[in-house]
PDB file of C-alpha atoms and ligand atoms in Angstrom:
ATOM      1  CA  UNK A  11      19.994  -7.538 -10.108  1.00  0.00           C
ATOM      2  CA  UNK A  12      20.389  -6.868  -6.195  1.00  0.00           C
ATOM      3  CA  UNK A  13      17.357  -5.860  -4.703  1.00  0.00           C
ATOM      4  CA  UNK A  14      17.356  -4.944  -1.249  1.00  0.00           C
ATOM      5  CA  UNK A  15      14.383  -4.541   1.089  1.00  0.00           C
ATOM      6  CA  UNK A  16      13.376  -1.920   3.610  1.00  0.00           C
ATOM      7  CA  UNK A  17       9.983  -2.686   5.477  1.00  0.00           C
ATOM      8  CA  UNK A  18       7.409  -0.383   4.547  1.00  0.00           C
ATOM      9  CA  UNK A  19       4.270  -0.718   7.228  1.00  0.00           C
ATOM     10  CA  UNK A  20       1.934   1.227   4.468  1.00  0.00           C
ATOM     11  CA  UNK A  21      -0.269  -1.050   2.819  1.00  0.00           C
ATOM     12  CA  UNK A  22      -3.812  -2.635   2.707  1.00  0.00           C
ATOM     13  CA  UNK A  23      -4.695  -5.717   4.914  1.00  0.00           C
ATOM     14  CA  UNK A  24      -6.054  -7.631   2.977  1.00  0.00           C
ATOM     15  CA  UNK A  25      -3.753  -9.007   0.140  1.00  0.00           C
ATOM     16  CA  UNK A  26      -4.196  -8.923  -3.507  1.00  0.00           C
ATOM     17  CA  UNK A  27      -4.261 -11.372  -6.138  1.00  0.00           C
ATOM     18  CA  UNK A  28      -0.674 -11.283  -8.932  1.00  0.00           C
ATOM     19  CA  UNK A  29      -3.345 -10.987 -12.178  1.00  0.00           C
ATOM     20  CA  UNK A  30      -4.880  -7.825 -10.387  1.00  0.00           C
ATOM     21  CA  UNK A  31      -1.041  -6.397 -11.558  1.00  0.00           C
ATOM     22  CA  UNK A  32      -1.886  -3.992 -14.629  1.00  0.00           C
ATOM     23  CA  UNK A  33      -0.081  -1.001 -14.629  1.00  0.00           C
ATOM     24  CA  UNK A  34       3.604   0.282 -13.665  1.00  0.00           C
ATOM     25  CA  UNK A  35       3.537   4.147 -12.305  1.00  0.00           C
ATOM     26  CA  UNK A  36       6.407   5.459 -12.104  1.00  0.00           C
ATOM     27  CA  UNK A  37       7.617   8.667  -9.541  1.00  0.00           C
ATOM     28  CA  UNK A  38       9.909  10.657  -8.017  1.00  0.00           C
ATOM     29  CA  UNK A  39      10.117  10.817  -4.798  1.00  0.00           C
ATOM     30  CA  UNK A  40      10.536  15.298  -4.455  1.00  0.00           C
ATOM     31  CA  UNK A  41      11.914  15.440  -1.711  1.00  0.00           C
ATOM     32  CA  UNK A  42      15.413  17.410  -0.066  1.00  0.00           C
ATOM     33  CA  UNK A  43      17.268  14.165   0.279  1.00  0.00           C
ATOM     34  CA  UNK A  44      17.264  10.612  -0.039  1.00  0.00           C
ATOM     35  CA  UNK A  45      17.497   9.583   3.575  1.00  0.00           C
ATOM     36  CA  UNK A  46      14.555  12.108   4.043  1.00  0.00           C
ATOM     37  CA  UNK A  47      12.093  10.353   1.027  1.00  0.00           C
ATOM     38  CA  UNK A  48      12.858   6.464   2.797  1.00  0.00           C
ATOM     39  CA  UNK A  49      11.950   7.824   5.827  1.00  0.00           C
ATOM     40  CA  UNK A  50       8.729   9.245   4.724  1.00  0.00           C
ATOM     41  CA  UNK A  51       7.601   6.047   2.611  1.00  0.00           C
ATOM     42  CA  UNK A  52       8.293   3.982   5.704  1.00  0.00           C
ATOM     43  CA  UNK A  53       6.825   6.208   8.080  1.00  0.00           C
ATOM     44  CA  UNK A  54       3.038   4.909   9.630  1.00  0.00           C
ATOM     45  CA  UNK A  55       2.051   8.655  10.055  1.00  0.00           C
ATOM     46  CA  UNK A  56       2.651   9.194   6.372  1.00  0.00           C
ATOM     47  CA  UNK A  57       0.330   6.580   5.067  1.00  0.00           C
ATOM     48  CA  UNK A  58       2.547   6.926   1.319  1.00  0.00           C
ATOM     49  CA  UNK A  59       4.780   3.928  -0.011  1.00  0.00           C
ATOM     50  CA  UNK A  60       5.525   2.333  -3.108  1.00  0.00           C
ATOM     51  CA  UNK A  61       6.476  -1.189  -3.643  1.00  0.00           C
ATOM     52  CA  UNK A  62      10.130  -0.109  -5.383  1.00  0.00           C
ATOM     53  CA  UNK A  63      12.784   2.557  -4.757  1.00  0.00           C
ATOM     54  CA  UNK A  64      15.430   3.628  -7.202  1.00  0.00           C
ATOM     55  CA  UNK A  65      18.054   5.468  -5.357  1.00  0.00           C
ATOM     56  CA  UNK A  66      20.485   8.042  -6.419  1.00  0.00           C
ATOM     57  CA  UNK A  67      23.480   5.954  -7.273  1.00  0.00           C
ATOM     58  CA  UNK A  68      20.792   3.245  -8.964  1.00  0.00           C
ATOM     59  CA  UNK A  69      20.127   0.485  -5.818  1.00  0.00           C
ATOM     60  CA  UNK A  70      16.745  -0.585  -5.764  1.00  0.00           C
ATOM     61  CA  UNK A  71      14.752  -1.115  -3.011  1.00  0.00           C
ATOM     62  CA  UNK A  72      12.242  -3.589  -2.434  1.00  0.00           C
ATOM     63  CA  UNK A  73       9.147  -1.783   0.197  1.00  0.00           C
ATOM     64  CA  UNK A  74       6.260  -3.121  -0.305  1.00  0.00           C
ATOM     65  CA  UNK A  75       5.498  -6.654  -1.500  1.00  0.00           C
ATOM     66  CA  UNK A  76       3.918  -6.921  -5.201  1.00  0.00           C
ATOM     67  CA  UNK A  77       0.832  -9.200  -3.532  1.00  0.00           C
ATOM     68  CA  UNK A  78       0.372  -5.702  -1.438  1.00  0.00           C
ATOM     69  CA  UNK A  79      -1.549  -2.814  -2.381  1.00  0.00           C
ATOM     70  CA  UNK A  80       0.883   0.093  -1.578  1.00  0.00           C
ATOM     71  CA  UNK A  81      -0.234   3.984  -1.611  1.00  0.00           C
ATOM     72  CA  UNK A  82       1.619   5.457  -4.019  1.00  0.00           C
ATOM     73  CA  UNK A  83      -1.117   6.771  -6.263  1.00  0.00           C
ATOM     74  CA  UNK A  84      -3.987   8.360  -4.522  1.00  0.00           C
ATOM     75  CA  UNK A  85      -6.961  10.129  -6.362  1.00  0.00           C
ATOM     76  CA  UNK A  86      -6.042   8.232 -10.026  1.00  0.00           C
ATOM     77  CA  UNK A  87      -7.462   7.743 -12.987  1.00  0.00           C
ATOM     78  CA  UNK A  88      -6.757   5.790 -16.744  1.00  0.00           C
ATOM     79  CA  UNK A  89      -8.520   4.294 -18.649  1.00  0.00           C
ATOM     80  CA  UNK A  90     -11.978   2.491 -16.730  1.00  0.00           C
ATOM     81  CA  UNK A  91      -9.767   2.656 -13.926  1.00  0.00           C
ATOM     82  CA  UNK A  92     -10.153   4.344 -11.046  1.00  0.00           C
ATOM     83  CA  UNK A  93      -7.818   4.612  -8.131  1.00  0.00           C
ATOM     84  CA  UNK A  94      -4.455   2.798  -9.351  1.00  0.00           C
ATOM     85  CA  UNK A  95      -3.055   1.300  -6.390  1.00  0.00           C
ATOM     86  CA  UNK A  96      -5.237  -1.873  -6.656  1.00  0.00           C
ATOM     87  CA  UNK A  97      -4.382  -2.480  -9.689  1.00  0.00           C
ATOM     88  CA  UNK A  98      -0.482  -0.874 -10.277  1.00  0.00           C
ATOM     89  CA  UNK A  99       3.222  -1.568  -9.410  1.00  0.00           C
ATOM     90  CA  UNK A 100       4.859   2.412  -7.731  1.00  0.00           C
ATOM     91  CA  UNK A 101       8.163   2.745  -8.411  1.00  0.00           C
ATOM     92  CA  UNK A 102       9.513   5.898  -6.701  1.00  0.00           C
ATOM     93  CA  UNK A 103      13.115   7.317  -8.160  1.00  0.00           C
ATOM     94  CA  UNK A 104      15.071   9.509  -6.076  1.00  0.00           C
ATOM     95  CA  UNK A 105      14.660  12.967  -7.644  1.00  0.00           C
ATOM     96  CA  UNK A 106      14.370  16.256  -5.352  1.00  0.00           C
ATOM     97  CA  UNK A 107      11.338  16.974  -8.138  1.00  0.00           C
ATOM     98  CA  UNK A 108      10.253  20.764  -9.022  1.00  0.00           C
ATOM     99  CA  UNK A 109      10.078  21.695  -6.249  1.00  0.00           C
ATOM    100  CA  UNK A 110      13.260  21.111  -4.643  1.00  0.00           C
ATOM    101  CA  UNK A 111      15.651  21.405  -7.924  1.00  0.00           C
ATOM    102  CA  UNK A 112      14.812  19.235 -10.266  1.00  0.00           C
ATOM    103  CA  UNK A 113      17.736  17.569 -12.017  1.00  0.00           C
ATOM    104  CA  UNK A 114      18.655  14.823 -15.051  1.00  0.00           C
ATOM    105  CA  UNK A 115      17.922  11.192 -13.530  1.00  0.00           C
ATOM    106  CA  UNK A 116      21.075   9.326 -13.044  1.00  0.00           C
ATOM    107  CA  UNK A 117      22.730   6.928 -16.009  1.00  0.00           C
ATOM    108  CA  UNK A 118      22.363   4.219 -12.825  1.00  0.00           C
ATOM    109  CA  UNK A 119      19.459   4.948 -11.853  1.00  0.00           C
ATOM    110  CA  UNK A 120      17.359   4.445 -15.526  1.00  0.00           C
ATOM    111  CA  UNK A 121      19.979   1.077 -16.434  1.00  0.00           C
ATOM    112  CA  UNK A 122      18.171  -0.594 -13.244  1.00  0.00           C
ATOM    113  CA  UNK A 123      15.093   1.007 -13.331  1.00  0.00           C
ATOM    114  CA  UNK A 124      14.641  -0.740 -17.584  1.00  0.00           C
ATOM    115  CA  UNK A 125      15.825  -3.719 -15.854  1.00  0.00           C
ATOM    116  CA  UNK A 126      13.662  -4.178 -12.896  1.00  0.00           C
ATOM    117  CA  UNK A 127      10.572  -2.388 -15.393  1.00  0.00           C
ATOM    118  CA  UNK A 128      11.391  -5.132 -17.495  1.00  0.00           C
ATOM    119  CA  UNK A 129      11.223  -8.156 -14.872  1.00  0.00           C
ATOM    120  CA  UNK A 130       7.876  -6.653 -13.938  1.00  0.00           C
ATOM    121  CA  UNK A 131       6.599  -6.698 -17.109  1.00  0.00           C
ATOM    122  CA  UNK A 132       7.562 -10.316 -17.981  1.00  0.00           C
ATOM    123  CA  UNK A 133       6.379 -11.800 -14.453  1.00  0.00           C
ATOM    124  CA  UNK A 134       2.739  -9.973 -14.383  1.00  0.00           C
ATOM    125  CA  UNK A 135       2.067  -9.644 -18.082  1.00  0.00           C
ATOM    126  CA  UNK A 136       2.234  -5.592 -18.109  1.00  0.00           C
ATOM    127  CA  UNK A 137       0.848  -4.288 -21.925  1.00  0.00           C
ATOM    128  CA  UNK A 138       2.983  -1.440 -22.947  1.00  0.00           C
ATOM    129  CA  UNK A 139       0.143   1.296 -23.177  1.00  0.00           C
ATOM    130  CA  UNK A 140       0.028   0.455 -19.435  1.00  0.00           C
ATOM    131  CA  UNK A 141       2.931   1.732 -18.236  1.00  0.00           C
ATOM    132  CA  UNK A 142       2.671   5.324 -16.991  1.00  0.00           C
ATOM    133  CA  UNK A 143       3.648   8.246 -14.964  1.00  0.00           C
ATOM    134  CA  UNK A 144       2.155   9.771 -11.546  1.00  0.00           C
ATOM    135  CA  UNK A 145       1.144  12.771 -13.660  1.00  0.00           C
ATOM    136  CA  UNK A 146      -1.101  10.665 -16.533  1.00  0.00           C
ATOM    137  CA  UNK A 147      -3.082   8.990 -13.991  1.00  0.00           C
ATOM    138  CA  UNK A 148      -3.494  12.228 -11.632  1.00  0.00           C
ATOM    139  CA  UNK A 149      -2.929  15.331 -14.146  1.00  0.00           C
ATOM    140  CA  UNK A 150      -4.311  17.375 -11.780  1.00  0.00           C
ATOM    141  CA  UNK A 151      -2.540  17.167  -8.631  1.00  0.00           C
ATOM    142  CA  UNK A 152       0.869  15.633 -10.224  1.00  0.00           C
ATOM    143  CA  UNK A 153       3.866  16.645 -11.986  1.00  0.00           C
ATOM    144  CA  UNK A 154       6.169  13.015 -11.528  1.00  0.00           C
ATOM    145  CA  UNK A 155       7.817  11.964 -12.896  1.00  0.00           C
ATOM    146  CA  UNK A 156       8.553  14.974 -14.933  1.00  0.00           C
ATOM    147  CA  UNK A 157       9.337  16.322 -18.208  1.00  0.00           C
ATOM    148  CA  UNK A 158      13.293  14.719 -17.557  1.00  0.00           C
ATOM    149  CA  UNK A 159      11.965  11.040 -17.685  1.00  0.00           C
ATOM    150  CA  UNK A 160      13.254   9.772 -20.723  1.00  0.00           C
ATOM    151  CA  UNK A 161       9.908   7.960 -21.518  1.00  0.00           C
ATOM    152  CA  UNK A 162      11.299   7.592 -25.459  1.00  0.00           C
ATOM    153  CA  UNK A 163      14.603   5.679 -23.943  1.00  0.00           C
ATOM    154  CA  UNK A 164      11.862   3.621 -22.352  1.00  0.00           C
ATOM    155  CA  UNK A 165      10.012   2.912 -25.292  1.00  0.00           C
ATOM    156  CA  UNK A 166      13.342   1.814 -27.085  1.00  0.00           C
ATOM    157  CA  UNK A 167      13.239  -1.021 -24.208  1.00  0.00           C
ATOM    158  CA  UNK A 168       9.692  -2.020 -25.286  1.00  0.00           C
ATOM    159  CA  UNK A 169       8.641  -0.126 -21.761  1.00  0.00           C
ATOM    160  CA  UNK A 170       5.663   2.171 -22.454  1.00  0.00           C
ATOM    161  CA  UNK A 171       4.945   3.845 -25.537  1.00  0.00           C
ATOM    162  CA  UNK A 172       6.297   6.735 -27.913  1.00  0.00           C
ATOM    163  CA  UNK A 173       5.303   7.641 -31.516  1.00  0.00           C
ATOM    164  CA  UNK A 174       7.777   6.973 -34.282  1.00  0.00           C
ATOM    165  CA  UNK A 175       7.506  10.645 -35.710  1.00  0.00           C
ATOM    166  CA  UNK A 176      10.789  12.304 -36.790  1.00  0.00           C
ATOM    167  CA  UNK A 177      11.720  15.596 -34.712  1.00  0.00           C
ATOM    168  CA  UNK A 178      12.532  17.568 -37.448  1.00  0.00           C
ATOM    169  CA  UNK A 179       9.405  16.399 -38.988  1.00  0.00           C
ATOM    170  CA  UNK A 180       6.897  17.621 -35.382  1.00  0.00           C
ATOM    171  CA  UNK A 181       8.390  20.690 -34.919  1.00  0.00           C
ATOM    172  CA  UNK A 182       7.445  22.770 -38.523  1.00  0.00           C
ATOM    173  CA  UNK A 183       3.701  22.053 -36.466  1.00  0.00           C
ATOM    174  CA  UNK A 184       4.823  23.299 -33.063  1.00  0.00           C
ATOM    175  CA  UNK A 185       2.518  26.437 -32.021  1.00  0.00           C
ATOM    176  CA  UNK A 186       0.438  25.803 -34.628  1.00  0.00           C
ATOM    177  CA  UNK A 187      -3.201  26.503 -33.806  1.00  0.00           C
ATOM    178  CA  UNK A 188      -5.699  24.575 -34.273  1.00  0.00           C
ATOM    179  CA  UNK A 189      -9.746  24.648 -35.218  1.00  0.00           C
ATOM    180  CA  UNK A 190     -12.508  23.708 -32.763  1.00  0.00           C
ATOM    181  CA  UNK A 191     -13.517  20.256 -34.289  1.00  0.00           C
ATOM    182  CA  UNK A 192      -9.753  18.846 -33.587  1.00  0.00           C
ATOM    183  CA  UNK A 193     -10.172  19.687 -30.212  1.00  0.00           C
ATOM    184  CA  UNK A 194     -13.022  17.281 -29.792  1.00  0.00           C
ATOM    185  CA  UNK A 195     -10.521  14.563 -31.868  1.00  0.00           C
ATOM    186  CA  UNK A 196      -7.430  15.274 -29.813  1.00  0.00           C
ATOM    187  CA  UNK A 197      -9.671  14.337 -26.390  1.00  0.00           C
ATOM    188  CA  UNK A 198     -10.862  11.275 -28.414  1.00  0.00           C
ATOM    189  CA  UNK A 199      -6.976  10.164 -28.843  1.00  0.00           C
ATOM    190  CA  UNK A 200      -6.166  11.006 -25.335  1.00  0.00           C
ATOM    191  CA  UNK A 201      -9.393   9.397 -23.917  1.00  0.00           C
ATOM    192  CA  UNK A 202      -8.061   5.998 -26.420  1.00  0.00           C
ATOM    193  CA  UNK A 203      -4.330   6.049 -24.760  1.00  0.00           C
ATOM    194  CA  UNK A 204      -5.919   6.351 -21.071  1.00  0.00           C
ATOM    195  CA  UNK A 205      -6.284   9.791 -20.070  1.00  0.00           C
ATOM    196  CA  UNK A 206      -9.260  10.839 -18.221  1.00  0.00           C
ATOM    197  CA  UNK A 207     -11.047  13.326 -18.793  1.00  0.00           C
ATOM    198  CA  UNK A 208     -14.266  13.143 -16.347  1.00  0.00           C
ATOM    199  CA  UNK A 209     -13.565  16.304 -14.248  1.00  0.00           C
ATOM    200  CA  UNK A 210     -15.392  18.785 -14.943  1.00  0.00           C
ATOM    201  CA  UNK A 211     -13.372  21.430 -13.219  1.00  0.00           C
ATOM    202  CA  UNK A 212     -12.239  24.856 -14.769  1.00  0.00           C
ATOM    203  CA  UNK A 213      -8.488  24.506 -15.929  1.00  0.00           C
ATOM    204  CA  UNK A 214      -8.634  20.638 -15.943  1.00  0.00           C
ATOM    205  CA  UNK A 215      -8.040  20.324 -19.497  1.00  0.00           C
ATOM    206  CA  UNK A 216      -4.899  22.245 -19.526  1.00  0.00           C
ATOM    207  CA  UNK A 217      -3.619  20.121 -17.078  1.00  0.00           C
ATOM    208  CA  UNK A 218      -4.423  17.439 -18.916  1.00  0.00           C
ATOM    209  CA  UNK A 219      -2.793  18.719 -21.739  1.00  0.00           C
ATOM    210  CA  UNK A 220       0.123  19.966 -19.899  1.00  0.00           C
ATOM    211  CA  UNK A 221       0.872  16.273 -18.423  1.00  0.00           C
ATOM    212  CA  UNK A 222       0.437  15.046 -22.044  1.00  0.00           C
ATOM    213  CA  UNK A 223       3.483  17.489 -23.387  1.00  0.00           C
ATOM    214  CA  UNK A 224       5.260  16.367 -20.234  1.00  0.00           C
ATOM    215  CA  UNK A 225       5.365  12.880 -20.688  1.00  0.00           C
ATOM    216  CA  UNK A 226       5.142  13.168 -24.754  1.00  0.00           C
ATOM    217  CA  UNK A 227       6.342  16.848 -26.022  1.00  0.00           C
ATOM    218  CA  UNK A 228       9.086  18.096 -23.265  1.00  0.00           C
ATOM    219  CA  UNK A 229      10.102  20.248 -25.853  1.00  0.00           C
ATOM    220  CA  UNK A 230       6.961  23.021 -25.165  1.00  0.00           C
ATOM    221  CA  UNK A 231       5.273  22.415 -21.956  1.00  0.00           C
ATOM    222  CA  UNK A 232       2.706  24.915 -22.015  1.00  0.00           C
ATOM    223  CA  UNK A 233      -0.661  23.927 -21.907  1.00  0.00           C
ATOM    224  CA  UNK A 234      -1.676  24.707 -25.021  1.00  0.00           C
ATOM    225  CA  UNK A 235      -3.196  22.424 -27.705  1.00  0.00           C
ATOM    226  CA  UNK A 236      -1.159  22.616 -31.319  1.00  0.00           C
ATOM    227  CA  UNK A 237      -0.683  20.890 -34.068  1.00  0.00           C
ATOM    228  CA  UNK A 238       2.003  18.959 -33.045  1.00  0.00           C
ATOM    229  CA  UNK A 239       0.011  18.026 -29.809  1.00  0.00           C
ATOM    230  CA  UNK A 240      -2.790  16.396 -32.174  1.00  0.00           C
ATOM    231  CA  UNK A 241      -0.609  14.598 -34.662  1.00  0.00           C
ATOM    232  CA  UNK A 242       1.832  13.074 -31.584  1.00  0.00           C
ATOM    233  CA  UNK A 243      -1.766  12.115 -30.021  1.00  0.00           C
ATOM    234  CA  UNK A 244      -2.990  10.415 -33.175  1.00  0.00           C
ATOM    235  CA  UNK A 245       0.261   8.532 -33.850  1.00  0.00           C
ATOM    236  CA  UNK A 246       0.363   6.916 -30.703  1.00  0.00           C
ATOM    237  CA  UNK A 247      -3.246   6.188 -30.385  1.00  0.00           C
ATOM    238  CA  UNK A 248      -3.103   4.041 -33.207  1.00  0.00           C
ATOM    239  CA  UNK A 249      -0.562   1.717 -31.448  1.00  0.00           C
ATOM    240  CA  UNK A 250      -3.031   0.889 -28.707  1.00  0.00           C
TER     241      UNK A 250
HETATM  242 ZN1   ZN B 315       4.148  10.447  -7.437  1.00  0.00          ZN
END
């Protein structure tokens, strides 16, 4: 795998230690062009990086060293954790994002990015349940990588994980409401995979629940908890 590297001046001083390496967050970059999103992550002023780029016809980019903390992630949260970029890997994939037209990730572009997710994994140890989008760790603020990331192609690589529920199976539950008490068990799955739920803010929880059908029900992205939210929730809290 050719990696090439671009000097990124946007990281901490002080260097970090290879076992601090938990968690892979993956982006996209939402911006007009490609040219436009190096630029940016390279720029001083901008104080934003990541430590991998994947652009548009797949070449990955190598910004910010992995013994680096680079700012990918800002206000974060999963699991105990608090503020990812100590502790994560960013990988930013060229994507103009909802904003700008969001479109299909390149066949390139997700070959290299299982292959360099892979390496990663292997060198610092990443577990599965681990490896996350921009949007899981900051529901609030983030939409990246999107309800096109093809987190179940992933999963197939033993990157991240997905449920092993048929289709056909999840959608007779679809819009299906649910009682009060399930509520309190759906948070108690999402709070087990990594989600965070400690702000108290009004409309935080259908964020939360929005990025959840982003990254694990694409199908209905509406904010809404159903039945098929809960039992997609359950099924892939028991494989953590
Ligand atoms: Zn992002």
């Amino acid at each position: 795998m050719k990696i090439n590297t671009i000097y990124s001046p946007n990281f901490d001083k002080k260097k970090r230690s290879y076992k601090s390496i938990k968690f892979l967050v993956v982006h996209y970059t939402g911006m007009q062009s490609e040219r436009e999103s190096i630029k940016r992550l390279c720029n001083p002023k901008s104080k934003v990086s990541s430590h991998y780029l994947i652009s548009q016809n797949g070449q990955i980019y190598k910004l910010v060293a992995d013994n680096r903390i680079a700012w990918h992630a800002g206000i974060s949260c999963w699991k105990k954790y608090k503020n990812l970029n100590k502790n994560s890997i960013g990988i930013e994939i060229v994507n103009k994002g909802h904003k700008f037209g969001y479109t299909n990730f390149k066949k390139k572009q997700l070959s290299n990015l299982i292959k360099i997710c892979q390496n990663l994994i292997k060198k610092y140890k990443i577990k599965r349940q681990n490896i996350v989008g921009h949007s899981d760790i900051a529901p609030l603020r983030k939409l990246d990588p999107g309800e096109k990331f093809p987190w179940k192609r992933l999963a197939n690589n033993k990157i991240g994980i997905w449920h092993n529920l048929k289709d056909r199976h999840l959608i007779k539950f679809r819009k299906i409401k649910i009682v009060n008490k399930s509520k309190v068990e759906f948070i108690n799955k999402l709070k087990k995979i990594g989600y965070c739920f400690n702000n108290k803010k009004k409309g935080s929880f259908f964020k939360i629940i929005k990025a959840f059908q982003r990254h694990y029900r694409k199908e209905l992205i509406n904010g809404i908890l159903d039945k098929e939210c809960l039992i997609i929730a359950k099924n892939i809290s028991k494989k953590i």
